[in-house]
Amino acid sequence: MKSRFTALKGVADVLPPETGLWRKILNTAGLVMSAYGYEEIIPPVIEQTELFLRSIGDSSDIVSKEMYTFTDKGGRSVSLRPEGTASIVRAYVEHNLPARPAPQKFFYSGPMFRYERPQKGRQRQFYQLGAECFGIADPAVDAEMITMVMAILGRLGLKGLSLELNSIGCKQCRPAFRERLREFFTPRLSELCPDCQRRYEQNPLRILDCKVERCGEIRKDAPLISETLCQDCRDHFASLVGFLEALGTPHVFNPHMVRGLDYYTRTVFEVKGDAGLGAQNAVAAGGRYDLLVSEFGGPETPAIGFAAGMERLAGLLRQEAAAPGPALFIASLGAEAATEALKLATRLRDGGTRVELGWGGFSLKSQLRRADKINAGSVVIIGEDELKSGKFKWKNLKDGSSGEAGREEILKQFSRAE
RNA sequence: GUGGGCGUAGCUCAAUUGGCAGAGCACUGGACUGUGGCUCCAGUGGUUGUGGGUUCAAUCCCCAUCGCCCACCCCA
């Protein structure tokens, strides 16, 4: 710990080879999402604070105590985004995108900020990858979005995931359910854990996924949202389940699942990983939010979205193979040979071949040792003999084959064959 | 914000009752004048997270502080 500066608490550098994994995740997700008709949108990471107050709502700690909020030099209260959806919806309304034909589909990725106590799978600056679809209320869109999320995860080779599903109703039926829930817990309020007593006031739905054992027993006979949904919500959910079954997408109905953000309506879903993620085991989650666009001043527009945590995805994709090395390593002996090596390397690099050089007057042996250490595919040796004869010695470090070849031959042989 | 655990070399970890800070791996070089991997040898690398205190003496005990980890809360 002699470094003069260290990264802030809860933020982290992503180093190679981890960065390769991140790129793979983003590329794969981008590929799948464009097949589903999504286009990238790049919103700013900073917004006026009120945007998040109005979207996420005050029943969540995100807004009340986790935002990076400050006053800028113009006296405005601004915040680093704690999640992506609010910005996308703002952009959608601000640029009058509802005027374009529905559905409008966007994906995004980038850092989010929440001032939380770090733990496994949770940091203050973390990356999310997400998508939003505007303009269609049909449950087929819910099924499509969920299928797309599962397709991304599947394409990445992730196994042991479970998709959980619920409906939390709309503005007609959810308030009624909240009240029924309160009535149910009122007589046993004193038996609930302190956190749940607070939830009772703030957001009684949250009591349903409390981890305290005693609270679990108490809520055994609590009313279920699925029994309280209005007919429209009930139909919507049934239809979604039908689509998923037709698509063969495995899913689990979890009547106790509650999402944290206030703006969700009807469909909510969560994809959980199996092992290795600790307590923060949701790799992706999302839901429908049919009211948010109009709350932001746009026309009444149904919408649905999801977000996935990059760090959690990367954590699940264990780094398997050794770091790939250069296709060719050029060892040289003497100043003249070094010049020749540099010229050769530059021509190959111009053609896209990855080449490393054995710089610096080291013995041939140490240069070759280094070529081996960095996992080079082949090595070419340039010394005085080779300069005289014009024939370079080469050796394949993988299979041990070797030979001699002229410059043009070498160029041809290593010009980005693979 | 709350609770618990942990800070010794780049990494993983030792260090007896409080008594000269070590090993393996990694890195660099050599043994082997221009042919890697295996082996052997050597070398580089540390104010023991930081600041105080107790003591003849602190990696070890005490206090504070910072950082990391895990869990709660919350959530991707």
Tab-separated table of C-alpha atoms (C1' of nucleotides) in Angstrom:
chain	number	residue	atom	x	y	z
A	1	MET	CA	0.000	0.000	0.000
A	2	LYS	CA	2.585	2.522	-1.086
A	3	SER	CA	0.380	3.959	-3.792
A	4	ARG	CA	-0.188	7.619	-3.152
A	5	PHE	CA	-3.756	7.458	-4.388
A	6	THR	CA	-6.326	4.738	-4.170
A	7	ALA	CA	-9.727	4.360	-5.775
A	8	LEU	CA	-12.684	5.543	-3.745
A	9	LYS	CA	-14.585	3.139	-1.560
A	10	GLY	CA	-17.047	1.100	-3.550
A	11	VAL	CA	-15.584	1.827	-6.966
A	12	ALA	CA	-13.200	-0.424	-8.829
A	13	ASP	CA	-10.868	-0.597	-11.789
A	14	VAL	CA	-11.690	-3.310	-14.266
A	15	LEU	CA	-8.400	-4.729	-15.496
A	16	PRO	CA	-7.568	-7.170	-18.269
A	17	PRO	CA	-8.367	-9.975	-18.692
A	18	GLU	CA	-11.631	-9.014	-16.980
A	19	THR	CA	-12.163	-6.228	-19.512
A	20	GLY	CA	-12.227	-8.817	-22.294
A	21	LEU	CA	-15.096	-10.482	-20.521
A	22	TRP	CA	-16.954	-7.186	-20.288
A	23	ARG	CA	-16.505	-6.545	-23.978
A	24	LYS	CA	-17.784	-9.992	-24.748
A	25	ILE	CA	-20.871	-9.388	-22.626
A	26	LEU	CA	-21.599	-6.048	-24.276
A	27	ASN	CA	-21.009	-7.402	-27.766
A	28	THR	CA	-23.184	-10.435	-27.199
A	29	ALA	CA	-25.976	-8.396	-25.665
A	30	GLY	CA	-25.799	-5.848	-28.474
A	31	LEU	CA	-26.028	-8.600	-31.067
A	32	VAL	CA	-29.055	-10.219	-29.463
A	33	MET	CA	-30.815	-6.935	-28.809
A	34	SER	CA	-30.389	-5.655	-32.340
A	35	ALA	CA	-31.944	-8.884	-33.558
A	36	TYR	CA	-34.932	-7.920	-31.415
A	37	GLY	CA	-34.989	-4.478	-33.012
A	38	TYR	CA	-33.343	-2.453	-30.250
A	39	GLU	CA	-31.088	0.492	-31.023
A	40	GLU	CA	-28.557	2.069	-28.735
A	41	ILE	CA	-29.244	5.277	-26.873
A	42	ILE	CA	-26.583	7.109	-24.864
A	43	PRO	CA	-28.044	9.375	-22.208
A	44	PRO	CA	-25.967	11.544	-19.855
A	45	VAL	CA	-24.989	10.106	-16.482
A	46	ILE	CA	-26.119	13.265	-14.694
A	47	GLU	CA	-29.629	14.683	-14.487
A	48	GLN	CA	-31.585	17.147	-12.452
A	49	THR	CA	-32.320	15.539	-9.107
A	50	GLU	CA	-36.054	15.861	-9.444
A	51	LEU	CA	-36.107	13.470	-12.393
A	52	PHE	CA	-35.173	10.635	-10.066
A	53	LEU	CA	-37.386	11.816	-7.242
A	54	ARG	CA	-40.372	11.701	-9.539
A	55	SER	CA	-39.594	8.360	-11.180
A	56	ILE	CA	-38.081	6.086	-8.566
A	57	GLY	CA	-40.249	7.426	-5.794
A	58	ASP	CA	-39.652	7.921	-2.121
A	59	SER	CA	-40.532	4.478	-0.831
A	60	SER	CA	-37.083	3.353	-1.931
A	61	ASP	CA	-33.856	4.232	-0.162
A	62	ILE	CA	-32.271	4.912	-3.533
A	63	VAL	CA	-33.696	8.377	-3.666
A	64	SER	CA	-33.852	9.228	0.007
A	65	LYS	CA	-30.312	8.316	0.960
A	66	GLU	CA	-28.289	6.712	-1.795
A	67	MET	CA	-28.003	9.326	-4.499
A	68	TYR	CA	-24.879	11.256	-5.319
A	69	THR	CA	-26.569	14.636	-5.214
A	70	PHE	CA	-24.898	18.028	-5.238
A	71	THR	CA	-25.538	21.609	-6.154
A	72	ASP	CA	-23.794	22.730	-9.328
A	73	LYS	CA	-22.272	26.156	-9.849
A	74	GLY	CA	-25.541	27.428	-11.216
A	75	GLY	CA	-27.333	26.540	-7.996
A	76	ARG	CA	-29.252	23.576	-9.466
A	77	SER	CA	-29.607	20.315	-7.606
A	78	VAL	CA	-28.188	17.582	-9.828
A	79	SER	CA	-27.598	13.870	-9.287
A	80	LEU	CA	-25.534	11.082	-10.763
A	81	ARG	CA	-27.999	8.561	-12.128
A	82	PRO	CA	-28.774	5.668	-9.767
A	83	GLU	CA	-30.470	3.746	-12.590
A	84	GLY	CA	-31.078	4.092	-16.300
A	85	THR	CA	-34.789	4.090	-16.987
A	86	ALA	CA	-35.569	7.616	-15.804
A	87	SER	CA	-33.125	9.150	-18.279
A	88	ILE	CA	-34.386	7.074	-21.179
A	89	VAL	CA	-37.972	8.056	-20.460
A	90	ARG	CA	-36.944	11.693	-20.160
A	91	ALA	CA	-35.173	11.542	-23.513
A	92	TYR	CA	-38.122	9.746	-25.068
A	93	VAL	CA	-40.502	12.512	-24.043
A	94	GLU	CA	-38.100	15.423	-24.524
A	95	HIS	CA	-37.355	14.525	-28.148
A	96	ASN	CA	-40.995	13.812	-28.910
A	97	LEU	CA	-40.273	10.195	-29.749
A	98	PRO	CA	-43.867	9.172	-28.980
A	99	ALA	CA	-44.589	10.758	-32.375
A	100	ARG	CA	-42.593	7.983	-34.014
A	101	PRO	CA	-44.322	4.706	-34.780
A	102	ALA	CA	-44.643	2.327	-31.843
A	103	PRO	CA	-42.896	0.410	-30.557
A	104	GLN	CA	-39.769	2.438	-29.933
A	105	LYS	CA	-37.007	0.205	-28.592
A	106	PHE	CA	-33.749	1.312	-27.017
A	107	PHE	CA	-30.850	-0.272	-25.215
A	108	TYR	CA	-28.133	1.353	-23.150
A	109	SER	CA	-25.198	0.534	-20.928
A	110	GLY	CA	-22.977	2.442	-18.579
A	111	PRO	CA	-22.186	3.319	-15.002
A	112	MET	CA	-24.777	3.938	-12.305
A	113	PHE	CA	-24.112	5.433	-8.888
A	114	ARG	CA	-25.572	4.643	-5.511
A	115	TYR	CA	-24.023	5.607	-2.200
A	116	GLU	CA	-24.374	2.230	-0.477
A	117	ARG	CA	-22.240	0.106	1.763
A	118	PRO	CA	-20.351	-2.177	-0.630
A	119	GLN	CA	-20.683	-5.936	-0.436
A	120	LYS	CA	-20.400	-8.882	-2.775
A	121	GLY	CA	-22.005	-7.941	-6.079
A	122	ARG	CA	-22.688	-4.397	-5.004
A	123	GLN	CA	-20.642	-1.279	-5.521
A	124	ARG	CA	-21.163	2.441	-5.452
A	125	GLN	CA	-20.324	2.765	-9.110
A	126	PHE	CA	-21.629	-0.198	-11.040
A	127	TYR	CA	-22.450	-0.910	-14.660
A	128	GLN	CA	-25.812	-1.777	-15.994
A	129	LEU	CA	-26.943	-2.975	-19.343
A	130	GLY	CA	-30.601	-2.423	-20.065
A	131	ALA	CA	-33.359	-1.906	-22.587
A	132	GLU	CA	-36.704	-0.144	-22.770
A	133	CYS	CA	-39.636	-0.693	-25.101
A	134	PHE	CA	-42.255	2.030	-25.465
A	135	GLY	CA	-45.736	2.122	-26.881
A	136	ILE	CA	-47.220	-1.359	-26.718
A	137	ALA	CA	-49.368	-2.619	-23.860
A	138	ASP	CA	-49.773	-6.126	-25.253
A	139	PRO	CA	-48.439	-8.851	-22.927
A	140	ALA	CA	-46.689	-10.315	-25.962
A	141	VAL	CA	-44.203	-7.473	-25.545
A	142	ASP	CA	-43.577	-8.536	-21.969
A	143	ALA	CA	-42.920	-12.047	-23.204
A	144	GLU	CA	-40.643	-10.743	-25.932
A	145	MET	CA	-38.581	-8.679	-23.516
A	146	ILE	CA	-38.212	-11.527	-21.050
A	147	THR	CA	-37.296	-13.905	-23.844
A	148	MET	CA	-34.693	-11.458	-25.068
A	149	VAL	CA	-33.137	-11.201	-21.611
A	150	MET	CA	-32.985	-14.978	-21.347
A	151	ALA	CA	-31.527	-15.160	-24.865
A	152	ILE	CA	-28.699	-12.796	-23.902
A	153	LEU	CA	-27.917	-14.782	-20.781
A	154	GLY	CA	-28.141	-18.039	-22.693
A	155	ARG	CA	-25.902	-16.791	-25.494
A	156	LEU	CA	-23.331	-15.880	-22.870
A	157	GLY	CA	-23.357	-19.487	-21.755
A	158	LEU	CA	-24.827	-18.841	-18.315
A	159	LYS	CA	-26.435	-21.796	-16.635
A	160	GLY	CA	-28.427	-22.401	-13.491
A	161	LEU	CA	-30.527	-19.267	-13.805
A	162	SER	CA	-34.082	-19.000	-12.629
A	163	LEU	CA	-36.650	-16.571	-13.953
A	164	GLU	CA	-39.149	-15.332	-11.399
A	165	LEU	CA	-42.344	-13.625	-12.365
A	166	ASN	CA	-45.105	-11.693	-10.697
A	167	SER	CA	-47.673	-9.010	-11.298
A	168	ILE	CA	-47.966	-6.154	-8.867
A	169	GLY	CA	-51.122	-4.721	-10.378
A	170	CYS	CA	-52.001	-1.314	-11.703
A	171	LYS	CA	-53.114	1.943	-10.163
A	172	GLN	CA	-56.607	0.500	-9.757
A	173	CYS	CA	-55.837	-2.726	-7.950
A	174	ARG	CA	-52.534	-2.134	-6.175
A	175	PRO	CA	-53.772	0.424	-3.621
A	176	ALA	CA	-56.536	-1.976	-2.656
A	177	PHE	CA	-53.999	-4.718	-2.137
A	178	ARG	CA	-51.814	-2.473	-0.016
A	179	GLU	CA	-54.751	-1.828	2.241
A	180	ARG	CA	-55.673	-5.494	2.516
A	181	LEU	CA	-52.091	-6.262	3.407
A	182	ARG	CA	-51.995	-3.575	6.071
A	183	GLU	CA	-55.220	-4.868	7.558
A	184	PHE	CA	-53.757	-8.355	7.677
A	185	PHE	CA	-50.595	-7.278	9.474
A	186	THR	CA	-52.145	-4.726	11.824
A	187	PRO	CA	-53.049	-7.179	14.610
A	188	ARG	CA	-49.583	-8.760	14.530
A	189	LEU	CA	-47.586	-5.626	13.997
A	190	SER	CA	-45.659	-5.978	17.244
A	191	GLU	CA	-44.472	-9.460	16.260
A	192	LEU	CA	-42.826	-8.285	13.070
A	193	CYS	CA	-39.139	-7.402	12.959
A	194	PRO	CA	-38.249	-3.725	13.362
A	195	ASP	CA	-37.517	-3.406	9.650
A	196	CYS	CA	-40.942	-4.780	8.795
A	197	GLN	CA	-42.618	-2.430	11.230
A	198	ARG	CA	-41.041	0.353	9.248
A	199	ARG	CA	-42.070	-1.301	5.990
A	200	TYR	CA	-45.611	-1.504	7.309
A	201	GLU	CA	-45.689	2.266	7.190
A	202	GLN	CA	-43.603	2.895	4.101
A	203	ASN	CA	-44.196	0.026	1.725
A	204	PRO	CA	-46.121	-2.940	3.141
A	205	LEU	CA	-45.516	-5.025	-0.003
A	206	ARG	CA	-41.900	-5.287	1.108
A	207	ILE	CA	-42.900	-7.308	4.164
A	208	LEU	CA	-43.610	-10.113	1.710
A	209	ASP	CA	-39.959	-10.681	0.903
A	210	CYS	CA	-38.458	-10.104	4.340
A	211	LYS	CA	-35.760	-12.657	5.145
A	212	VAL	CA	-36.447	-12.885	8.874
A	213	GLU	CA	-37.834	-16.320	9.661
A	214	ARG	CA	-40.489	-15.135	12.067
A	215	CYS	CA	-41.832	-12.660	9.520
A	216	GLY	CA	-42.027	-15.502	7.025
A	217	GLU	CA	-44.256	-17.467	9.391
A	218	ILE	CA	-46.490	-14.538	10.095
A	219	ARG	CA	-47.108	-13.800	6.454
A	220	LYS	CA	-47.924	-17.403	5.536
A	221	ASP	CA	-51.625	-16.643	5.364
A	222	ALA	CA	-51.259	-13.131	4.050
A	223	PRO	CA	-53.379	-12.204	1.052
A	224	LEU	CA	-51.697	-12.681	-2.310
A	225	ILE	CA	-51.578	-9.997	-4.925
A	226	SER	CA	-52.612	-12.535	-7.528
A	227	GLU	CA	-55.953	-12.883	-5.731
A	228	THR	CA	-56.486	-9.166	-5.619
A	229	LEU	CA	-55.634	-8.160	-9.180
A	230	CYS	CA	-58.304	-6.484	-11.257
A	231	GLN	CA	-59.591	-8.416	-14.239
A	232	ASP	CA	-57.421	-6.544	-16.741
A	233	CYS	CA	-54.237	-7.186	-14.787
A	234	ARG	CA	-55.242	-10.783	-14.260
A	235	ASP	CA	-55.805	-11.266	-17.994
A	236	HIS	CA	-52.546	-9.539	-18.820
A	237	PHE	CA	-50.557	-11.808	-16.540
A	238	ALA	CA	-52.311	-14.972	-17.693
A	239	SER	CA	-51.638	-14.036	-21.269
A	240	LEU	CA	-47.947	-13.395	-20.540
A	241	VAL	CA	-47.614	-16.786	-18.898
A	242	GLY	CA	-49.296	-18.342	-21.927
A	243	PHE	CA	-46.802	-16.718	-24.271
A	244	LEU	CA	-43.845	-17.845	-22.184
A	245	GLU	CA	-45.159	-21.378	-22.168
A	246	ALA	CA	-45.630	-21.296	-25.914
A	247	LEU	CA	-42.046	-20.088	-26.250
A	248	GLY	CA	-40.804	-22.745	-23.871
A	249	THR	CA	-39.229	-20.193	-21.535
A	250	PRO	CA	-38.930	-21.732	-18.070
A	251	HIS	CA	-40.280	-19.493	-15.338
A	252	VAL	CA	-41.399	-19.554	-11.740
A	253	PHE	CA	-44.346	-17.652	-10.363
A	254	ASN	CA	-43.258	-15.834	-7.233
A	255	PRO	CA	-46.289	-14.176	-5.649
A	256	HIS	CA	-44.080	-12.532	-3.031
A	257	MET	CA	-41.722	-10.779	-5.390
A	258	VAL	CA	-41.789	-7.024	-5.067
A	259	ARG	CA	-39.639	-4.682	-7.043
A	260	GLY	CA	-38.046	-1.713	-5.429
A	261	LEU	CA	-38.883	1.056	-7.801
A	262	ASP	CA	-42.213	2.827	-7.467
A	263	TYR	CA	-42.886	3.150	-11.153
A	264	TYR	CA	-43.502	-0.525	-11.870
A	265	THR	CA	-46.977	-1.687	-12.827
A	266	ARG	CA	-48.246	-5.146	-13.633
A	267	THR	CA	-45.446	-7.425	-14.825
A	268	VAL	CA	-42.256	-7.615	-12.793
A	269	PHE	CA	-39.509	-10.182	-13.259
A	270	GLU	CA	-36.123	-11.077	-11.903
A	271	VAL	CA	-33.427	-13.476	-13.040
A	272	LYS	CA	-31.415	-15.048	-10.258
A	273	GLY	CA	-28.075	-16.774	-10.486
A	274	ASP	CA	-27.391	-19.915	-8.519
A	275	ALA	CA	-24.099	-19.870	-6.684
A	276	GLY	CA	-21.187	-17.536	-6.367
A	277	LEU	CA	-23.122	-14.310	-6.248
A	278	GLY	CA	-23.683	-14.056	-2.515
A	279	ALA	CA	-26.785	-12.374	-1.235
A	280	GLN	CA	-26.989	-10.089	-4.244
A	281	ASN	CA	-28.007	-12.831	-6.621
A	282	ALA	CA	-30.216	-11.020	-9.126
A	283	VAL	CA	-28.352	-10.682	-12.421
A	284	ALA	CA	-31.179	-9.003	-14.274
A	285	ALA	CA	-34.553	-7.574	-13.399
A	286	GLY	CA	-37.230	-5.461	-14.896
A	287	GLY	CA	-40.871	-4.790	-15.345
A	288	ARG	CA	-43.622	-2.834	-16.937
A	289	TYR	CA	-44.138	0.847	-16.179
A	290	ASP	CA	-47.252	2.082	-17.925
A	291	LEU	CA	-47.584	5.384	-16.079
A	292	LEU	CA	-44.111	6.880	-16.121
A	293	VAL	CA	-44.157	8.446	-19.589
A	294	SER	CA	-47.293	10.429	-18.844
A	295	GLU	CA	-45.899	11.460	-15.466
A	296	PHE	CA	-42.982	12.933	-17.343
A	297	GLY	CA	-45.345	14.987	-19.480
A	298	GLY	CA	-45.689	12.644	-22.434
A	299	PRO	CA	-48.829	10.990	-23.756
A	300	GLU	CA	-50.114	7.919	-21.931
A	301	THR	CA	-47.648	5.324	-23.135
A	302	PRO	CA	-47.231	1.774	-21.908
A	303	ALA	CA	-43.632	0.670	-21.523
A	304	ILE	CA	-41.466	-2.140	-20.227
A	305	GLY	CA	-37.775	-2.475	-19.517
A	306	PHE	CA	-35.019	-4.428	-17.844
A	307	ALA	CA	-31.552	-3.892	-16.477
A	308	ALA	CA	-28.712	-6.325	-15.830
A	309	GLY	CA	-25.675	-5.864	-13.601
A	310	MET	CA	-22.409	-6.130	-15.511
A	311	GLU	CA	-20.282	-6.990	-12.483
A	312	ARG	CA	-22.682	-9.770	-11.578
A	313	LEU	CA	-22.727	-11.160	-15.095
A	314	ALA	CA	-18.949	-11.048	-15.234
A	315	GLY	CA	-18.781	-12.689	-11.825
A	316	LEU	CA	-20.859	-15.564	-13.102
A	317	LEU	CA	-18.774	-16.025	-16.235
A	318	ARG	CA	-15.647	-17.461	-14.696
A	319	GLN	CA	-12.582	-16.532	-16.658
A	320	GLU	CA	-11.647	-19.810	-18.248
A	321	ALA	CA	-8.838	-19.809	-20.813
A	322	ALA	CA	-5.418	-18.242	-20.379
A	323	ALA	CA	-4.988	-14.779	-21.823
A	324	PRO	CA	-4.429	-14.995	-25.565
A	325	GLY	CA	-0.944	-14.094	-26.714
A	326	PRO	CA	0.393	-12.456	-29.872
A	327	ALA	CA	0.396	-14.430	-33.110
A	328	LEU	CA	4.073	-13.673	-33.590
A	329	PHE	CA	7.059	-12.682	-31.506
A	330	ILE	CA	10.099	-11.279	-33.306
A	331	ALA	CA	13.414	-11.780	-31.547
A	332	SER	CA	16.374	-9.788	-32.783
A	333	LEU	CA	20.084	-9.558	-32.059
A	334	GLY	CA	21.921	-6.322	-32.752
A	335	ALA	CA	20.852	-2.823	-33.731
A	336	GLU	CA	20.521	-3.527	-37.422
A	337	ALA	CA	18.417	-6.598	-36.777
A	338	ALA	CA	16.231	-4.632	-34.350
A	339	THR	CA	15.482	-2.146	-37.111
A	340	GLU	CA	14.582	-4.934	-39.467
A	341	ALA	CA	12.374	-6.490	-36.771
A	342	LEU	CA	10.547	-3.229	-36.205
A	343	LYS	CA	9.925	-2.780	-39.926
A	344	LEU	CA	8.606	-6.306	-40.247
A	345	ALA	CA	6.427	-5.939	-37.164
A	346	THR	CA	4.963	-2.681	-38.407
A	347	ARG	CA	3.968	-4.173	-41.750
A	348	LEU	CA	2.287	-7.110	-40.031
A	349	ARG	CA	0.562	-4.865	-37.516
A	350	ASP	CA	-0.760	-2.688	-40.343
A	351	GLY	CA	-2.427	-5.839	-41.585
A	352	GLY	CA	-3.981	-6.480	-38.177
A	353	THR	CA	-1.654	-9.180	-36.912
A	354	ARG	CA	-0.725	-8.921	-33.253
A	355	VAL	CA	3.064	-8.835	-32.998
A	356	GLU	CA	5.389	-8.367	-30.034
A	357	LEU	CA	9.078	-7.581	-30.198
A	358	GLY	CA	11.976	-8.851	-28.115
A	359	TRP	CA	13.402	-5.466	-27.337
A	360	GLY	CA	16.534	-4.413	-25.752
A	361	GLY	CA	19.707	-6.379	-26.330
A	362	PHE	CA	18.724	-9.350	-24.238
A	363	SER	CA	20.107	-12.752	-25.022
A	364	LEU	CA	18.187	-14.799	-27.512
A	365	LYS	CA	17.372	-17.207	-24.754
A	366	SER	CA	15.734	-14.605	-22.583
A	367	GLN	CA	13.806	-13.228	-25.543
A	368	LEU	CA	12.447	-16.669	-26.330
A	369	ARG	CA	11.616	-17.252	-22.723
A	370	ARG	CA	9.592	-14.079	-22.769
A	371	ALA	CA	7.865	-15.130	-25.986
A	372	ASP	CA	6.823	-18.274	-24.202
A	373	LYS	CA	5.689	-16.399	-21.083
A	374	ILE	CA	3.364	-14.168	-23.029
A	375	ASN	CA	1.993	-17.173	-24.859
A	376	ALA	CA	3.095	-16.193	-28.363
A	377	GLY	CA	2.056	-18.457	-31.222
A	378	SER	CA	5.284	-18.325	-33.195
A	379	VAL	CA	8.637	-16.630	-33.067
A	380	VAL	CA	10.822	-15.236	-35.850
A	381	ILE	CA	14.520	-14.759	-35.189
A	382	ILE	CA	16.541	-12.020	-36.859
A	383	GLY	CA	20.293	-11.935	-36.252
A	384	GLU	CA	23.402	-11.231	-38.248
A	385	ASP	CA	23.225	-14.495	-40.171
A	386	GLU	CA	19.660	-13.820	-41.182
A	387	LEU	CA	20.438	-10.293	-42.269
A	388	LYS	CA	23.206	-11.623	-44.494
A	389	SER	CA	21.239	-14.453	-46.025
A	390	GLY	CA	17.868	-12.706	-46.115
A	391	LYS	CA	16.354	-15.878	-44.684
A	392	PHE	CA	14.667	-15.565	-41.276
A	393	LYS	CA	14.381	-18.493	-38.941
A	394	TRP	CA	10.931	-19.123	-37.544
A	395	LYS	CA	9.540	-21.496	-34.996
A	396	ASN	CA	6.024	-22.412	-34.002
A	397	LEU	CA	5.972	-22.447	-30.208
A	398	LYS	CA	2.789	-24.476	-30.059
A	399	ASP	CA	3.810	-27.513	-32.098
A	400	GLY	CA	7.563	-27.014	-32.188
A	401	SER	CA	7.840	-26.939	-35.992
A	402	SER	CA	10.441	-24.599	-37.443
A	403	GLY	CA	12.087	-23.499	-40.665
A	404	GLU	CA	13.492	-20.623	-42.667
A	405	ALA	CA	11.766	-18.131	-44.876
A	406	GLY	CA	12.376	-14.851	-46.690
A	407	ARG	CA	10.762	-11.612	-45.585
A	408	GLU	CA	7.871	-11.736	-48.043
A	409	GLU	CA	7.190	-15.331	-47.169
A	410	ILE	CA	7.058	-14.448	-43.474
A	411	LEU	CA	4.715	-11.588	-44.184
A	412	LYS	CA	2.417	-13.885	-46.101
A	413	GLN	CA	2.556	-16.635	-43.522
A	414	PHE	CA	1.632	-14.416	-40.583
A	415	SER	CA	-0.720	-12.024	-42.305
A	416	ARG	CA	-3.766	-12.495	-40.198
A	417	ALA	CA	-4.483	-16.044	-41.222
A	418	GLU	CA	-6.930	-16.744	-38.413
B	1	G	C1'	-27.086	3.921	8.260
B	2	U	C1'	-26.418	-1.170	11.412
B	3	G	C1'	-23.631	-5.747	12.717
B	4	G	C1'	-19.458	-9.210	12.202
B	5	G	C1'	-14.562	-10.653	10.111
B	6	C	C1'	-9.774	-9.202	8.163
B	7	G	C1'	-5.305	-5.854	6.942
B	8	U	C1'	2.545	-8.896	6.659
B	9	A	C1'	6.437	-8.908	-0.653
B	10	G	C1'	2.834	-8.285	-7.101
B	11	C	C1'	-0.350	-13.043	-5.378
B	12	U	C1'	-1.425	-17.009	-1.475
B	13	C	C1'	0.053	-17.159	3.389
B	14	A	C1'	3.817	-18.185	7.832
B	15	A	C1'	6.387	-15.877	12.070
B	16	U	C1'	6.453	-20.094	19.085
B	17	U	C1'	5.263	-16.495	25.423
B	18	G	C1'	5.985	-9.822	22.933
B	19	G	C1'	12.564	-11.160	21.100
B	20	C	C1'	16.945	-9.917	14.219
B	21	A	C1'	10.159	-10.137	9.243
B	22	G	C1'	10.024	-15.583	6.293
B	23	A	C1'	8.272	-19.402	2.489
B	24	G	C1'	5.867	-20.853	-2.035
B	25	C	C1'	4.256	-18.820	-6.543
B	26	A	C1'	5.271	-14.702	-9.801
B	27	C	C1'	9.112	-11.372	-11.790
B	28	U	C1'	14.574	-10.625	-13.508
B	29	G	C1'	19.187	-12.901	-14.531
B	30	G	C1'	22.507	-17.089	-14.788
B	31	A	C1'	23.915	-22.389	-15.400
B	32	C	C1'	23.372	-23.238	-21.491
B	33	U	C1'	28.274	-17.277	-27.118
B	34	G	C1'	22.089	-17.821	-31.466
B	35	U	C1'	16.684	-21.427	-29.759
B	36	G	C1'	11.201	-21.178	-25.125
B	37	G	C1'	8.645	-24.824	-21.801
B	38	C	C1'	11.710	-28.970	-17.480
B	39	U	C1'	15.538	-28.644	-13.639
B	40	C	C1'	19.022	-26.147	-10.410
B	41	C	C1'	21.207	-21.506	-8.522
B	42	A	C1'	21.031	-16.378	-7.517
B	43	G	C1'	18.727	-11.634	-7.393
B	44	U	C1'	14.804	-7.690	-7.129
B	45	G	C1'	10.872	-6.858	-4.033
B	46	G	C1'	8.504	-4.666	3.052
B	47	U	C1'	8.603	1.879	6.896
B	48	U	C1'	4.014	-5.494	8.792
B	49	G	C1'	-2.532	-0.142	6.018
B	50	U	C1'	-1.836	4.658	8.868
B	51	G	C1'	-1.289	7.425	13.599
B	52	G	C1'	-0.840	7.149	18.719
B	53	G	C1'	-0.194	4.205	23.471
B	54	U	C1'	1.958	0.188	26.837
B	55	U	C1'	7.041	-2.070	26.941
B	56	C	C1'	14.074	-2.602	27.447
B	57	A	C1'	11.707	-4.588	22.970
B	58	A	C1'	5.303	-4.677	19.207
B	59	U	C1'	3.491	-8.077	12.988
B	60	C	C1'	1.736	-9.803	17.972
B	61	C	C1'	-1.259	-6.242	23.447
B	62	C	C1'	-4.501	-1.424	23.838
B	63	C	C1'	-6.917	3.016	21.439
B	64	A	C1'	-8.046	5.687	17.136
B	65	U	C1'	-8.322	6.040	11.958
B	66	C	C1'	-8.412	4.376	6.878
B	67	G	C1'	-9.228	0.373	3.626
B	68	C	C1'	-11.040	-4.468	2.188
B	69	C	C1'	-14.510	-8.592	2.830
B	70	C	C1'	-19.357	-10.630	4.390
B	71	A	C1'	-24.275	-9.853	6.022
B	72	C	C1'	-28.557	-6.465	7.240
B	73	C	C1'	-31.053	-2.313	5.023
B	74	C	C1'	-31.766	-1.380	-0.073
B	75	C	C1'	-31.225	-3.230	-4.835
B	76	A	C1'	-28.914	-4.801	-10.969
